[in-house]
Amino acid sequence: MRVLSGIQPTGEFHIGNYFGAMKQYVDLQEEEHEGYYFIANYHAFTSIHDPAELRRLTQDVVMNFLAFGIDPERSVLFRQSDVPQVTELTWLLSCITPMGLLERCHAYKDKISQGLAADHGLFAYPVLMASDILIYDSNLVPVGQDQKQHVEVTRDLALKFNQMFGETLVVPEPYILKTVAVVPGVDGQKMSKSYDNTIPVFDTDKGIKKRIMSIKTDSTPVEDPKDPDTCNVFALYQLFATEEQSREMAERYRAGGLGYGEVKKALVTMVLDHFADARARKQELINNPDYVEDVAQAGAAKARAKAAEVLDRCRSACGF
Ligand code: ADP
Ligand code: TRP
């Protein structure tokens, strides 16, 4: 089974990204699948047009994969832009993609419905994503619920291509990540860099603490009983705690006499403990940029070899 997924380098890595994506990639690697993981910097170029920032964020995601334990000996880790073949397959696929299919895709539709102007890159984004997946003969694509539609588009395009030009492409299956519900941000909405409500994993200890202490809570007095199930702090606490710890904490909520400040402090300790190894590894990687670059280039060489093979198959099937 070849498992493939990509992360866009569009912002600082947060706890939502960890539980919603990265943790599960690392778990899948342990299941002995062949993993292809890449930094979707061509996708990020639909929104980031500052070259230095794009470069910095791209290397940052390479380091994040490594810091969390994606092992370059077992998985192929690379930058999307190091495999330019993917843009050529995007063109071949574009020529069989109905406009209507893309008009229904949410990234473009959302932007238009907000009255914002979209560019062709954002409109064509799902075709590039299909190409990302199909060019490596991927079987399984672990993604969050928000990306499921794009994997469906990929399947549609692969089936159509095969119907028109003969069996050429592997039709992938989505593998919807069992997102631990949606990780809430410090304001209670979905944690997202777009809402400026994240707890960034690689901030300083002090920065993380400050974010956690700022989590919004209601104004129930300390002595009163509280409902853990409607509390943002508890929702985050549960992600890091053992079942036993969560049960005990829930009882203390219901009993009264527990202040939110105390739970927040316990959460700070858990978050710092949980990410201690990854944060230390990230620091080592920051101090060794040459190593990070070597890993990215070695991964790219492997990815390019596979991509060239599949692209050749497609070119010749199409009549080039
Ligand atoms: P953001 O919302 O901060 O822009 P992205 O859209 O770049 O994050 O998400 C990258 C990955 O992290 C996706 O697979 C997404 O499903 C997952 N993810 C992001 N935020 C959350 C969240 N709050 N809860 C669970 N998963 C999340
Ligand atoms: N569009 C995905 C996101 O925003 C990132 C991505 C690009 C991707 N290409 C992919 C994910 C291919 C899985 C497979 O999260």
PDB file of C-alpha atoms in Angstrom, residues 196-318:
ATOM      1  CA  ASP A 196      -5.616  33.592  15.049  1.00  0.00           C
ATOM      2  CA  ASN A 197      -6.689  31.230  17.830  1.00  0.00           C
ATOM      3  CA  THR A 198      -3.993  28.569  17.657  1.00  0.00           C
ATOM      4  CA  ILE A 199      -1.650  27.062  20.200  1.00  0.00           C
ATOM      5  CA  PRO A 200       1.559  26.803  18.158  1.00  0.00           C
ATOM      6  CA  VAL A 201       3.590  23.704  18.988  1.00  0.00           C
ATOM      7  CA  PHE A 202       6.986  25.252  18.297  1.00  0.00           C
ATOM      8  CA  ASP A 203       6.550  28.548  20.107  1.00  0.00           C
ATOM      9  CA  THR A 204       8.650  29.231  23.232  1.00  0.00           C
ATOM     10  CA  ASP A 205       7.503  27.703  26.551  1.00  0.00           C
ATOM     11  CA  LYS A 206       6.410  31.156  27.582  1.00  0.00           C
ATOM     12  CA  GLY A 207       4.470  31.711  24.351  1.00  0.00           C
ATOM     13  CA  ILE A 208       2.650  28.377  24.687  1.00  0.00           C
ATOM     14  CA  LYS A 209       1.819  29.099  28.309  1.00  0.00           C
ATOM     15  CA  LYS A 210       0.464  32.531  27.448  1.00  0.00           C
ATOM     16  CA  ARG A 211      -1.798  31.089  24.731  1.00  0.00           C
ATOM     17  CA  ILE A 212      -3.140  28.363  27.003  1.00  0.00           C
ATOM     18  CA  MET A 213      -3.787  30.786  29.861  1.00  0.00           C
ATOM     19  CA  SER A 214      -5.791  32.921  27.393  1.00  0.00           C
ATOM     20  CA  ILE A 215      -8.283  30.142  26.520  1.00  0.00           C
ATOM     21  CA  LYS A 216     -11.784  31.541  26.766  1.00  0.00           C
ATOM     22  CA  THR A 217     -13.922  30.153  29.596  1.00  0.00           C
ATOM     23  CA  ASP A 218     -17.247  31.167  31.107  1.00  0.00           C
ATOM     24  CA  SER A 219     -17.447  33.123  34.355  1.00  0.00           C
ATOM     25  CA  THR A 220     -18.739  30.380  36.667  1.00  0.00           C
ATOM     26  CA  PRO A 221     -17.230  31.087  40.146  1.00  0.00           C
ATOM     27  CA  VAL A 222     -14.546  28.676  41.371  1.00  0.00           C
ATOM     28  CA  GLU A 223     -16.766  27.050  43.969  1.00  0.00           C
ATOM     29  CA  ASP A 224     -19.626  26.205  41.579  1.00  0.00           C
ATOM     30  CA  PRO A 225     -19.941  22.903  39.677  1.00  0.00           C
ATOM     31  CA  LYS A 226     -18.943  23.138  36.007  1.00  0.00           C
ATOM     32  CA  ASP A 227     -19.735  21.188  32.865  1.00  0.00           C
ATOM     33  CA  PRO A 228     -16.582  19.634  31.366  1.00  0.00           C
ATOM     34  CA  ASP A 229     -18.381  18.843  28.118  1.00  0.00           C
ATOM     35  CA  THR A 230     -18.848  22.488  27.181  1.00  0.00           C
ATOM     36  CA  CYS A 231     -15.405  23.662  28.323  1.00  0.00           C
ATOM     37  CA  ASN A 232     -12.665  24.422  25.753  1.00  0.00           C
ATOM     38  CA  VAL A 233      -9.921  23.819  28.281  1.00  0.00           C
ATOM     39  CA  PHE A 234     -11.277  20.372  29.053  1.00  0.00           C
ATOM     40  CA  ALA A 235     -11.640  19.538  25.356  1.00  0.00           C
ATOM     41  CA  LEU A 236      -7.937  20.244  24.886  1.00  0.00           C
ATOM     42  CA  TYR A 237      -6.998  18.552  28.167  1.00  0.00           C
ATOM     43  CA  GLN A 238      -8.652  15.336  26.984  1.00  0.00           C
ATOM     44  CA  LEU A 239      -6.425  15.182  23.916  1.00  0.00           C
ATOM     45  CA  PHE A 240      -3.330  14.879  26.083  1.00  0.00           C
ATOM     46  CA  ALA A 241      -4.628  13.114  29.195  1.00  0.00           C
ATOM     47  CA  THR A 242      -5.069   9.392  29.780  1.00  0.00           C
ATOM     48  CA  GLU A 243      -8.679   8.205  30.081  1.00  0.00           C
ATOM     49  CA  GLU A 244      -8.207   7.917  33.815  1.00  0.00           C
ATOM     50  CA  GLN A 245      -6.918  11.496  34.109  1.00  0.00           C
ATOM     51  CA  SER A 246      -9.821  12.786  32.010  1.00  0.00           C
ATOM     52  CA  ARG A 247     -12.359  10.936  34.113  1.00  0.00           C
ATOM     53  CA  GLU A 248     -10.902  12.318  37.333  1.00  0.00           C
ATOM     54  CA  MET A 249     -10.772  15.833  35.947  1.00  0.00           C
ATOM     55  CA  ALA A 250     -14.395  15.591  34.755  1.00  0.00           C
ATOM     56  CA  GLU A 251     -15.444  14.560  38.262  1.00  0.00           C
ATOM     57  CA  ARG A 252     -13.625  17.528  39.752  1.00  0.00           C
ATOM     58  CA  TYR A 253     -15.429  19.844  37.289  1.00  0.00           C
ATOM     59  CA  ARG A 254     -18.806  18.486  38.352  1.00  0.00           C
ATOM     60  CA  ALA A 255     -17.983  18.586  42.062  1.00  0.00           C
ATOM     61  CA  GLY A 256     -17.250  22.338  42.106  1.00  0.00           C
ATOM     62  CA  GLY A 257     -14.276  24.005  43.781  1.00  0.00           C
ATOM     63  CA  LEU A 258     -12.099  23.732  40.692  1.00  0.00           C
ATOM     64  CA  GLY A 259     -10.932  26.929  38.987  1.00  0.00           C
ATOM     65  CA  TYR A 260     -10.268  27.101  35.246  1.00  0.00           C
ATOM     66  CA  GLY A 261      -6.807  28.501  36.018  1.00  0.00           C
ATOM     67  CA  GLU A 262      -5.812  25.239  37.646  1.00  0.00           C
ATOM     68  CA  VAL A 263      -6.934  23.168  34.648  1.00  0.00           C
ATOM     69  CA  LYS A 264      -5.082  25.512  32.317  1.00  0.00           C
ATOM     70  CA  LYS A 265      -1.891  25.065  34.312  1.00  0.00           C
ATOM     71  CA  ALA A 266      -2.264  21.280  34.166  1.00  0.00           C
ATOM     72  CA  LEU A 267      -2.777  21.608  30.414  1.00  0.00           C
ATOM     73  CA  VAL A 268       0.407  23.694  30.005  1.00  0.00           C
ATOM     74  CA  THR A 269       2.411  20.958  31.726  1.00  0.00           C
ATOM     75  CA  MET A 270       0.854  18.241  29.566  1.00  0.00           C
ATOM     76  CA  VAL A 271       1.390  20.110  26.310  1.00  0.00           C
ATOM     77  CA  LEU A 272       5.027  20.870  27.115  1.00  0.00           C
ATOM     78  CA  ASP A 273       5.629  17.233  28.152  1.00  0.00           C
ATOM     79  CA  HIS A 274       3.853  15.817  25.133  1.00  0.00           C
ATOM     80  CA  PHE A 275       5.839  17.864  22.651  1.00  0.00           C
ATOM     81  CA  ALA A 276       9.165  17.918  24.522  1.00  0.00           C
ATOM     82  CA  ASP A 277      10.890  15.435  22.186  1.00  0.00           C
ATOM     83  CA  ALA A 278       9.539  16.935  18.981  1.00  0.00           C
ATOM     84  CA  ARG A 279      10.465  20.426  20.134  1.00  0.00           C
ATOM     85  CA  ALA A 280      14.010  19.347  21.021  1.00  0.00           C
ATOM     86  CA  ARG A 281      14.397  17.599  17.666  1.00  0.00           C
ATOM     87  CA  LYS A 282      13.081  20.636  15.847  1.00  0.00           C
ATOM     88  CA  GLN A 283      15.720  22.777  17.522  1.00  0.00           C
ATOM     89  CA  GLU A 284      18.438  20.343  16.426  1.00  0.00           C
ATOM     90  CA  LEU A 285      17.117  20.497  12.869  1.00  0.00           C
ATOM     91  CA  ILE A 286      17.073  24.291  12.928  1.00  0.00           C
ATOM     92  CA  ASN A 287      20.750  24.097  13.861  1.00  0.00           C
ATOM     93  CA  ASN A 288      21.442  21.691  10.974  1.00  0.00           C
ATOM     94  CA  PRO A 289      19.930  23.229   7.838  1.00  0.00           C
ATOM     95  CA  ASP A 290      22.301  21.275   5.577  1.00  0.00           C
ATOM     96  CA  TYR A 291      20.995  17.983   6.912  1.00  0.00           C
ATOM     97  CA  VAL A 292      17.402  19.108   6.344  1.00  0.00           C
ATOM     98  CA  GLU A 293      18.217  20.126   2.775  1.00  0.00           C
ATOM     99  CA  ASP A 294      19.982  16.793   2.113  1.00  0.00           C
ATOM    100  CA  VAL A 295      16.924  14.866   3.311  1.00  0.00           C
ATOM    101  CA  ALA A 296      14.604  16.930   1.114  1.00  0.00           C
ATOM    102  CA  GLN A 297      16.800  16.408  -1.928  1.00  0.00           C
ATOM    103  CA  ALA A 298      17.222  12.683  -1.386  1.00  0.00           C
ATOM    104  CA  GLY A 299      13.441  12.342  -1.000  1.00  0.00           C
ATOM    105  CA  ALA A 300      12.904  14.395  -4.145  1.00  0.00           C
ATOM    106  CA  ALA A 301      15.206  12.134  -6.160  1.00  0.00           C
ATOM    107  CA  LYS A 302      13.140   9.074  -5.181  1.00  0.00           C
ATOM    108  CA  ALA A 303       9.850  10.872  -5.810  1.00  0.00           C
ATOM    109  CA  ARG A 304      11.022  12.157  -9.212  1.00  0.00           C
ATOM    110  CA  ALA A 305      11.971   8.668 -10.362  1.00  0.00           C
ATOM    111  CA  LYS A 306       8.477   7.378  -9.602  1.00  0.00           C
ATOM    112  CA  ALA A 307       6.803  10.480 -11.051  1.00  0.00           C
ATOM    113  CA  ALA A 308       8.792  10.260 -14.284  1.00  0.00           C
ATOM    114  CA  GLU A 309       7.671   6.657 -14.750  1.00  0.00           C
ATOM    115  CA  VAL A 310       3.970   7.433 -14.254  1.00  0.00           C
ATOM    116  CA  LEU A 311       4.142  10.609 -16.342  1.00  0.00           C
ATOM    117  CA  ASP A 312       5.716   8.673 -19.232  1.00  0.00           C
ATOM    118  CA  ARG A 313       2.871   6.185 -19.058  1.00  0.00           C
ATOM    119  CA  CYS A 314       0.337   9.030 -19.192  1.00  0.00           C
ATOM    120  CA  ARG A 315       2.086  10.962 -21.967  1.00  0.00           C
ATOM    121  CA  SER A 316       2.254   7.956 -24.173  1.00  0.00           C
ATOM    122  CA  ALA A 317      -1.349   6.955 -23.418  1.00  0.00           C
ATOM    123  CA  CYS A 318      -2.466  10.471 -24.474  1.00  0.00           C
TER     124      CYS A 318
END
